[in-house]
PDB file of C-alpha atoms in Angstrom:
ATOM      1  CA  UNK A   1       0.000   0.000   0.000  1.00  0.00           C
ATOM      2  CA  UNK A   2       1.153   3.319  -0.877  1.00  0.00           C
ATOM      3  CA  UNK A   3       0.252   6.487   0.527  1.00  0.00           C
ATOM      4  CA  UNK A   4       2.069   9.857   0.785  1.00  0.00           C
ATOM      5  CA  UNK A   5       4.465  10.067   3.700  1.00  0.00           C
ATOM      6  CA  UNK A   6       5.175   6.733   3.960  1.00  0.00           C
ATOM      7  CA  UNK A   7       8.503   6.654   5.540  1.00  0.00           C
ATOM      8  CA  UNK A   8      10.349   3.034   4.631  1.00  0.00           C
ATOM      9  CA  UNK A   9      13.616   2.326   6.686  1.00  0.00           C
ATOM     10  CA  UNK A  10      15.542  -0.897   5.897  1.00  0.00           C
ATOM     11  CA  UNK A  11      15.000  -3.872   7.422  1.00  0.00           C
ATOM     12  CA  UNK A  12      17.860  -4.126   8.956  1.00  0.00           C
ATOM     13  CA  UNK A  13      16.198  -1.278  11.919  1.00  0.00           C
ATOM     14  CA  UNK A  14      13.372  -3.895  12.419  1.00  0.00           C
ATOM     15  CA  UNK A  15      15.670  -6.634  12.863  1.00  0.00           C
ATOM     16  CA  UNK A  16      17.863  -4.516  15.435  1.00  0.00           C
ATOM     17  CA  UNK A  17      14.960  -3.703  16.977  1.00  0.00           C
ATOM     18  CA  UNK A  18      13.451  -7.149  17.547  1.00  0.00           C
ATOM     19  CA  UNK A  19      17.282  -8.186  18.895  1.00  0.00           C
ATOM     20  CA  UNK A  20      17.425  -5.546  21.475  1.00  0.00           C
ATOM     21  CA  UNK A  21      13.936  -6.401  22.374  1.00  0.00           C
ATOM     22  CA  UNK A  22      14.342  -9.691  23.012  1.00  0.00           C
ATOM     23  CA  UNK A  23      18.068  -9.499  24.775  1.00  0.00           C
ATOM     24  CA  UNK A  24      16.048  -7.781  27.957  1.00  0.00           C
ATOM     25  CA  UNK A  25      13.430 -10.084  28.504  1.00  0.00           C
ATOM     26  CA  UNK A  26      11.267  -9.541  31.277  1.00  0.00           C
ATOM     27  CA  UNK A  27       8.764 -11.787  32.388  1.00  0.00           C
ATOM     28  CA  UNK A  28       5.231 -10.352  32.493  1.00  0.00           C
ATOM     29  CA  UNK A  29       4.993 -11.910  36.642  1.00  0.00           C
ATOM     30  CA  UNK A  30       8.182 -10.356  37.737  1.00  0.00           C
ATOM     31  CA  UNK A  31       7.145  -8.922  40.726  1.00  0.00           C
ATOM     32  CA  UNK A  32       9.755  -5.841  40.519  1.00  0.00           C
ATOM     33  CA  UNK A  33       7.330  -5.015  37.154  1.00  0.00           C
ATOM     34  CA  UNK A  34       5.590  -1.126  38.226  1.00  0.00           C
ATOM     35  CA  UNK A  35       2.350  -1.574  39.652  1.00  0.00           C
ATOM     36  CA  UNK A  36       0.233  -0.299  36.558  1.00  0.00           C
ATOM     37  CA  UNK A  37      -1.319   2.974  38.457  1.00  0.00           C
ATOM     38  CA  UNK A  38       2.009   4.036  39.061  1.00  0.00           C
ATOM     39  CA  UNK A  39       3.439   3.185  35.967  1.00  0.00           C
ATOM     40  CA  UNK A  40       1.461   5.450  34.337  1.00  0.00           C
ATOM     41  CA  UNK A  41       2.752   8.643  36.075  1.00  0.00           C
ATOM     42  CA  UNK A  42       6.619   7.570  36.899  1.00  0.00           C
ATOM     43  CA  UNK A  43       9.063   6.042  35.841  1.00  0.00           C
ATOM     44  CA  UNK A  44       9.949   2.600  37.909  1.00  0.00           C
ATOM     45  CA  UNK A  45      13.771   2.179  38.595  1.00  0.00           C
ATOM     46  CA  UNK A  46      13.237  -1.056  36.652  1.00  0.00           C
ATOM     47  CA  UNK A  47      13.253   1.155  33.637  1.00  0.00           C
ATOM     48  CA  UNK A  48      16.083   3.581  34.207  1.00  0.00           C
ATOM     49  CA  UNK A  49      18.791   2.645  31.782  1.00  0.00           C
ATOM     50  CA  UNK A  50      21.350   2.283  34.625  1.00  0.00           C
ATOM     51  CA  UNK A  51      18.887  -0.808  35.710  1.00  0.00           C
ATOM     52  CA  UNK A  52      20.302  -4.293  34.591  1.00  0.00           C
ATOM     53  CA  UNK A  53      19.082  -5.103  31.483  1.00  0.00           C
ATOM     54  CA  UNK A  54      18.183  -1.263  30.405  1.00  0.00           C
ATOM     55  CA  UNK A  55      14.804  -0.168  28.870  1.00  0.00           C
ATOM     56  CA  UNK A  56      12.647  -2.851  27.694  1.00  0.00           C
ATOM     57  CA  UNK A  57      12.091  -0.873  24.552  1.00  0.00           C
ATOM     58  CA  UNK A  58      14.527   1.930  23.245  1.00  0.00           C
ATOM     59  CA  UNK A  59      13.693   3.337  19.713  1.00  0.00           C
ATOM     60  CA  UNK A  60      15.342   6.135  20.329  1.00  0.00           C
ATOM     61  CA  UNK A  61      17.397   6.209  17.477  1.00  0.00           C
ATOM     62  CA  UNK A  62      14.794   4.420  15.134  1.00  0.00           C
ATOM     63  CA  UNK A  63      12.077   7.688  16.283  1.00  0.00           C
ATOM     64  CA  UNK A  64      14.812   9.956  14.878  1.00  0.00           C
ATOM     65  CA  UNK A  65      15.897   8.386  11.664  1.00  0.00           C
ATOM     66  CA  UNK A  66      11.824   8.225  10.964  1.00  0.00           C
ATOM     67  CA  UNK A  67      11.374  11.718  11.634  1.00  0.00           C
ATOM     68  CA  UNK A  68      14.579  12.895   9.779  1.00  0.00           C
ATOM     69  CA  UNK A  69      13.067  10.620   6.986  1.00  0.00           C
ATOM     70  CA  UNK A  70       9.414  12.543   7.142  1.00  0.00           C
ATOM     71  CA  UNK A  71      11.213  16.060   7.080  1.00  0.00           C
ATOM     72  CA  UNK A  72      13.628  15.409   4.339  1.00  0.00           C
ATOM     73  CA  UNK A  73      10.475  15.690   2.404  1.00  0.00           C
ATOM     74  CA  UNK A  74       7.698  17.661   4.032  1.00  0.00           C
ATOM     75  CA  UNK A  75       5.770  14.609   5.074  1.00  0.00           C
ATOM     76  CA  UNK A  76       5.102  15.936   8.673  1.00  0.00           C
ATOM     77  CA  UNK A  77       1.906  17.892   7.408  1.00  0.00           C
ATOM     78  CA  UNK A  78       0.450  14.115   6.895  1.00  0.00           C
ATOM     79  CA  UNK A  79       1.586  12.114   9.991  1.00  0.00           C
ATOM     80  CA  UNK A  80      -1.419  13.187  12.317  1.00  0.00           C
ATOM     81  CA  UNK A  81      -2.463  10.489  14.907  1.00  0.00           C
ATOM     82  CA  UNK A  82      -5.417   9.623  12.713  1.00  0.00           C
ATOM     83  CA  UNK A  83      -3.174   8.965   9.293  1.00  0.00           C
ATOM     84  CA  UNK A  84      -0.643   6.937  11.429  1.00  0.00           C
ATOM     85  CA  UNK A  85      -2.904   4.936  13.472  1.00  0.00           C
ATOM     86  CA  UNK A  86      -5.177   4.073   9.590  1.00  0.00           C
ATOM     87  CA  UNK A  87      -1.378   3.387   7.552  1.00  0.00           C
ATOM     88  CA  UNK A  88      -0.679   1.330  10.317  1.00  0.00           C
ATOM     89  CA  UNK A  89      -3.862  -0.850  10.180  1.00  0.00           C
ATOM     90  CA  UNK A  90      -3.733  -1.037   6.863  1.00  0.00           C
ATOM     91  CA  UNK A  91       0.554  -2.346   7.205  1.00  0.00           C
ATOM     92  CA  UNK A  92      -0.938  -4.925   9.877  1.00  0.00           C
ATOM     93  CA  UNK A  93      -3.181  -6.133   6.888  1.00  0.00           C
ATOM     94  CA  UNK A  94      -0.762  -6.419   4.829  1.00  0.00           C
ATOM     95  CA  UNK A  95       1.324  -8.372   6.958  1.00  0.00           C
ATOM     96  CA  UNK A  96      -1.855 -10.708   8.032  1.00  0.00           C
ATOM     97  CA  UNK A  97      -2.400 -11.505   4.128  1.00  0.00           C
ATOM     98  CA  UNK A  98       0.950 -12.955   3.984  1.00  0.00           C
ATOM     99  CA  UNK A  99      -0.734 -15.531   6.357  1.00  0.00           C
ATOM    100  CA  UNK A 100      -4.350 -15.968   4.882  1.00  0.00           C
ATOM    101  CA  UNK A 101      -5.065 -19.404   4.256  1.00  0.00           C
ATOM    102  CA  UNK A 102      -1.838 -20.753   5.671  1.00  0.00           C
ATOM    103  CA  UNK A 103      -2.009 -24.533   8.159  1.00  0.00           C
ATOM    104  CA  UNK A 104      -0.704 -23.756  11.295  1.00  0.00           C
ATOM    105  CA  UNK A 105       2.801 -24.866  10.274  1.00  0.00           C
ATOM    106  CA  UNK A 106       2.514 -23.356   6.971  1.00  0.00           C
ATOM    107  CA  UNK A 107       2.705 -20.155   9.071  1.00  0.00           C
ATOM    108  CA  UNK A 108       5.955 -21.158  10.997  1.00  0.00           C
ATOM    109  CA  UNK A 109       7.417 -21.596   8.437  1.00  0.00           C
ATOM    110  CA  UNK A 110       6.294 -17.697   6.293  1.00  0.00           C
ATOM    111  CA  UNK A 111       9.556 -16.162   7.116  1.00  0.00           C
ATOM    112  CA  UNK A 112      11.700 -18.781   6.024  1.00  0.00           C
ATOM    113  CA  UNK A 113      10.612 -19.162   2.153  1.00  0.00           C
ATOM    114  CA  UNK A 114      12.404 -17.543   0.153  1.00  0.00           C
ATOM    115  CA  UNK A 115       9.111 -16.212  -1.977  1.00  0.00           C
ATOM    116  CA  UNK A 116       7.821 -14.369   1.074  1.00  0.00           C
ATOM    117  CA  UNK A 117      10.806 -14.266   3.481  1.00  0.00           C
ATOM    118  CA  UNK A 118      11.442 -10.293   2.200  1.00  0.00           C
ATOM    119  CA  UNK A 119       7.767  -9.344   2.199  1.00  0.00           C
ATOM    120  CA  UNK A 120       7.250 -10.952   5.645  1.00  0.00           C
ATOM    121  CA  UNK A 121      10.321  -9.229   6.995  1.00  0.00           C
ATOM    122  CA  UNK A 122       9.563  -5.321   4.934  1.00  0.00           C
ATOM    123  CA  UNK A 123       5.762  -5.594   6.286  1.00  0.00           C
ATOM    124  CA  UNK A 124       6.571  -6.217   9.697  1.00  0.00           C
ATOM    125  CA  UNK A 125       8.917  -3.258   9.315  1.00  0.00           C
ATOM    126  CA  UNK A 126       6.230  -1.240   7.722  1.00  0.00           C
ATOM    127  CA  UNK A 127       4.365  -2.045  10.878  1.00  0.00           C
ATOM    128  CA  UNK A 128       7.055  -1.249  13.417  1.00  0.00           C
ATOM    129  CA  UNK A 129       8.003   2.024  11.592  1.00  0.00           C
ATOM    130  CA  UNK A 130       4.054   3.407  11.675  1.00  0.00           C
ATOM    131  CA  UNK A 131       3.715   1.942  15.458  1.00  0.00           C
ATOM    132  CA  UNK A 132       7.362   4.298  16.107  1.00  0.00           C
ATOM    133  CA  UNK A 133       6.016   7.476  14.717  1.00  0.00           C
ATOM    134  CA  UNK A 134       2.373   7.336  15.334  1.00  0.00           C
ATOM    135  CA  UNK A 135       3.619   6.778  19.361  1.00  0.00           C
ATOM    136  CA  UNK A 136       6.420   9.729  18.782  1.00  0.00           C
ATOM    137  CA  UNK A 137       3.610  11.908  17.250  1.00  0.00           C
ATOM    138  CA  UNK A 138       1.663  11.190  20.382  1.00  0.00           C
ATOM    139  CA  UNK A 139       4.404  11.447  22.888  1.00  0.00           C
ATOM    140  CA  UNK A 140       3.698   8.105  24.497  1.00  0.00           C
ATOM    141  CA  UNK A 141       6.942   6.787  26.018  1.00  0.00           C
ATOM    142  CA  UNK A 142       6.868   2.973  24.341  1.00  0.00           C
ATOM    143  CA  UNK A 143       8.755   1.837  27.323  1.00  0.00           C
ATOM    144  CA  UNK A 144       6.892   2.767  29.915  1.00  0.00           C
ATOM    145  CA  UNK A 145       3.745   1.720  28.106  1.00  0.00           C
ATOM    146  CA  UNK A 146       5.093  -1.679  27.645  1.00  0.00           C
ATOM    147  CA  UNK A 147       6.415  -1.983  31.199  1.00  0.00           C
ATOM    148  CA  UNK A 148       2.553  -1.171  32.279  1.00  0.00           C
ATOM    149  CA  UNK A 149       1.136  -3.297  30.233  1.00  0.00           C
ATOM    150  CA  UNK A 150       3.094  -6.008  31.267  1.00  0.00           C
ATOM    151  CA  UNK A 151       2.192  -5.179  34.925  1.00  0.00           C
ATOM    152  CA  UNK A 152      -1.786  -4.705  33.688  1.00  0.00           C
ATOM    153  CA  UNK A 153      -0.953  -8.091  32.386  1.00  0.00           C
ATOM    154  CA  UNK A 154       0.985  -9.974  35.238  1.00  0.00           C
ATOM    155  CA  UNK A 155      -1.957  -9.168  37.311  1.00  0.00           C
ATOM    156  CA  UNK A 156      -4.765 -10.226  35.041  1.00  0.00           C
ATOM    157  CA  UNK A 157      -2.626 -13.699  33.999  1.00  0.00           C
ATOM    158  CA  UNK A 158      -1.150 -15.148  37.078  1.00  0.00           C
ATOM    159  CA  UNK A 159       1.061 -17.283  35.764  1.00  0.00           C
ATOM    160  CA  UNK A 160       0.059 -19.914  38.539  1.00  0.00           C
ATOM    161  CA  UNK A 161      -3.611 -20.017  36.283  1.00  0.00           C
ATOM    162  CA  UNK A 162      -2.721 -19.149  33.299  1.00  0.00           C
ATOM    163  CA  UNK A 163       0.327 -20.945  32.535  1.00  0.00           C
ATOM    164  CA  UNK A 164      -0.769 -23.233  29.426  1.00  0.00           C
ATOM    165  CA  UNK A 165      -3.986 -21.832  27.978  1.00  0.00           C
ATOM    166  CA  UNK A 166      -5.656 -19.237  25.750  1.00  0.00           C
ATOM    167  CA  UNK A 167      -8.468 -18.003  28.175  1.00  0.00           C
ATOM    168  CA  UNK A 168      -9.190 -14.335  28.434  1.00  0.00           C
ATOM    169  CA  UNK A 169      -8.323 -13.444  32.191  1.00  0.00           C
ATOM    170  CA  UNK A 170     -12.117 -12.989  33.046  1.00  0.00           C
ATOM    171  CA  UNK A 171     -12.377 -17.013  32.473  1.00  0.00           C
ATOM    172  CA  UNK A 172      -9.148 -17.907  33.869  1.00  0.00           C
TER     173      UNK A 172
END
């Protein structure tokens, strides 16, 4: 899908970004996880970069190269919240086609086919790179939104009942 101000990076920022997200693993029951309330209005230590393991999330550097991106050609005038959050619904459709009518194992295996290995990996970029800027655009610190969420989480999945099942918490 094309649309003006669609800012493309290579895929090589997704892939750094998926590494440094998943050398700082934190499990969602940790119990030094911010308490969601307070998440939402400070920062825990947990997520002070001095912290072992450093920020869950930093795309620092990936916020910056997008926005450098959008003002090398006058693209900010068409990155409001509402453009972002629609180009990035309409990249997460993109990316869910690739998987239409797949088995189960069919869909393990997406990335690693050669005929859809590059689309797999530049839609899931798309994705990321709309998910960056729309949250840049609205100031929300992707950190400390994913460190809440995880705590929102940790408390509606104990892992004790949830551990091995697909129930939404209400049923757990």
């Amino acid at each position: 899908m094309r649309t003006p101000g669609r800012p493309k990076t290579e895929s090589r920022s997704a892939q750094h970004e998926a590494t440094l997200m998943s050398q700082n693993p934190l499990p969602p029951n940790d119990p030094a996880l911010p308490a969601p309330a307070a998440a939402s209005t400070t920062r825990s230590p947990i997520a002070s970069a001095d912290s072992p393991g450093g920020p869950l999330v930093d795309v620092s550097g990936l916020q910056e190269a997008i926005a450098r991106f959008a003002r090398e050609r006058d693209w900010d005038q068409f990155h409001s919240p509402k453009n972002l959050a629609m180009a990035l619904t309409g990249e997460v459709g993109e990316l869910v086609e690739l998987f239409q009518w797949l088995s189960e194992g069919a869909s393990h295996r997406v990335a690693h086919d050669p005929a859809t290995a590059r689309r797999v990996r530049d839609e899931i970029a798309d994705v990321l790179v709309y998910l960056v800027r729309l949250a840049a655009v609205l100031e929300v610190d992707l950190d400390e939104a994913v460190r809440s969420k995880l705590a929102t989480n940790a408390l509606k999945y104990p892992a004790d009942r949830a551990r091995g099942n697909a129930k939404k918490h209400s049923d757990l």
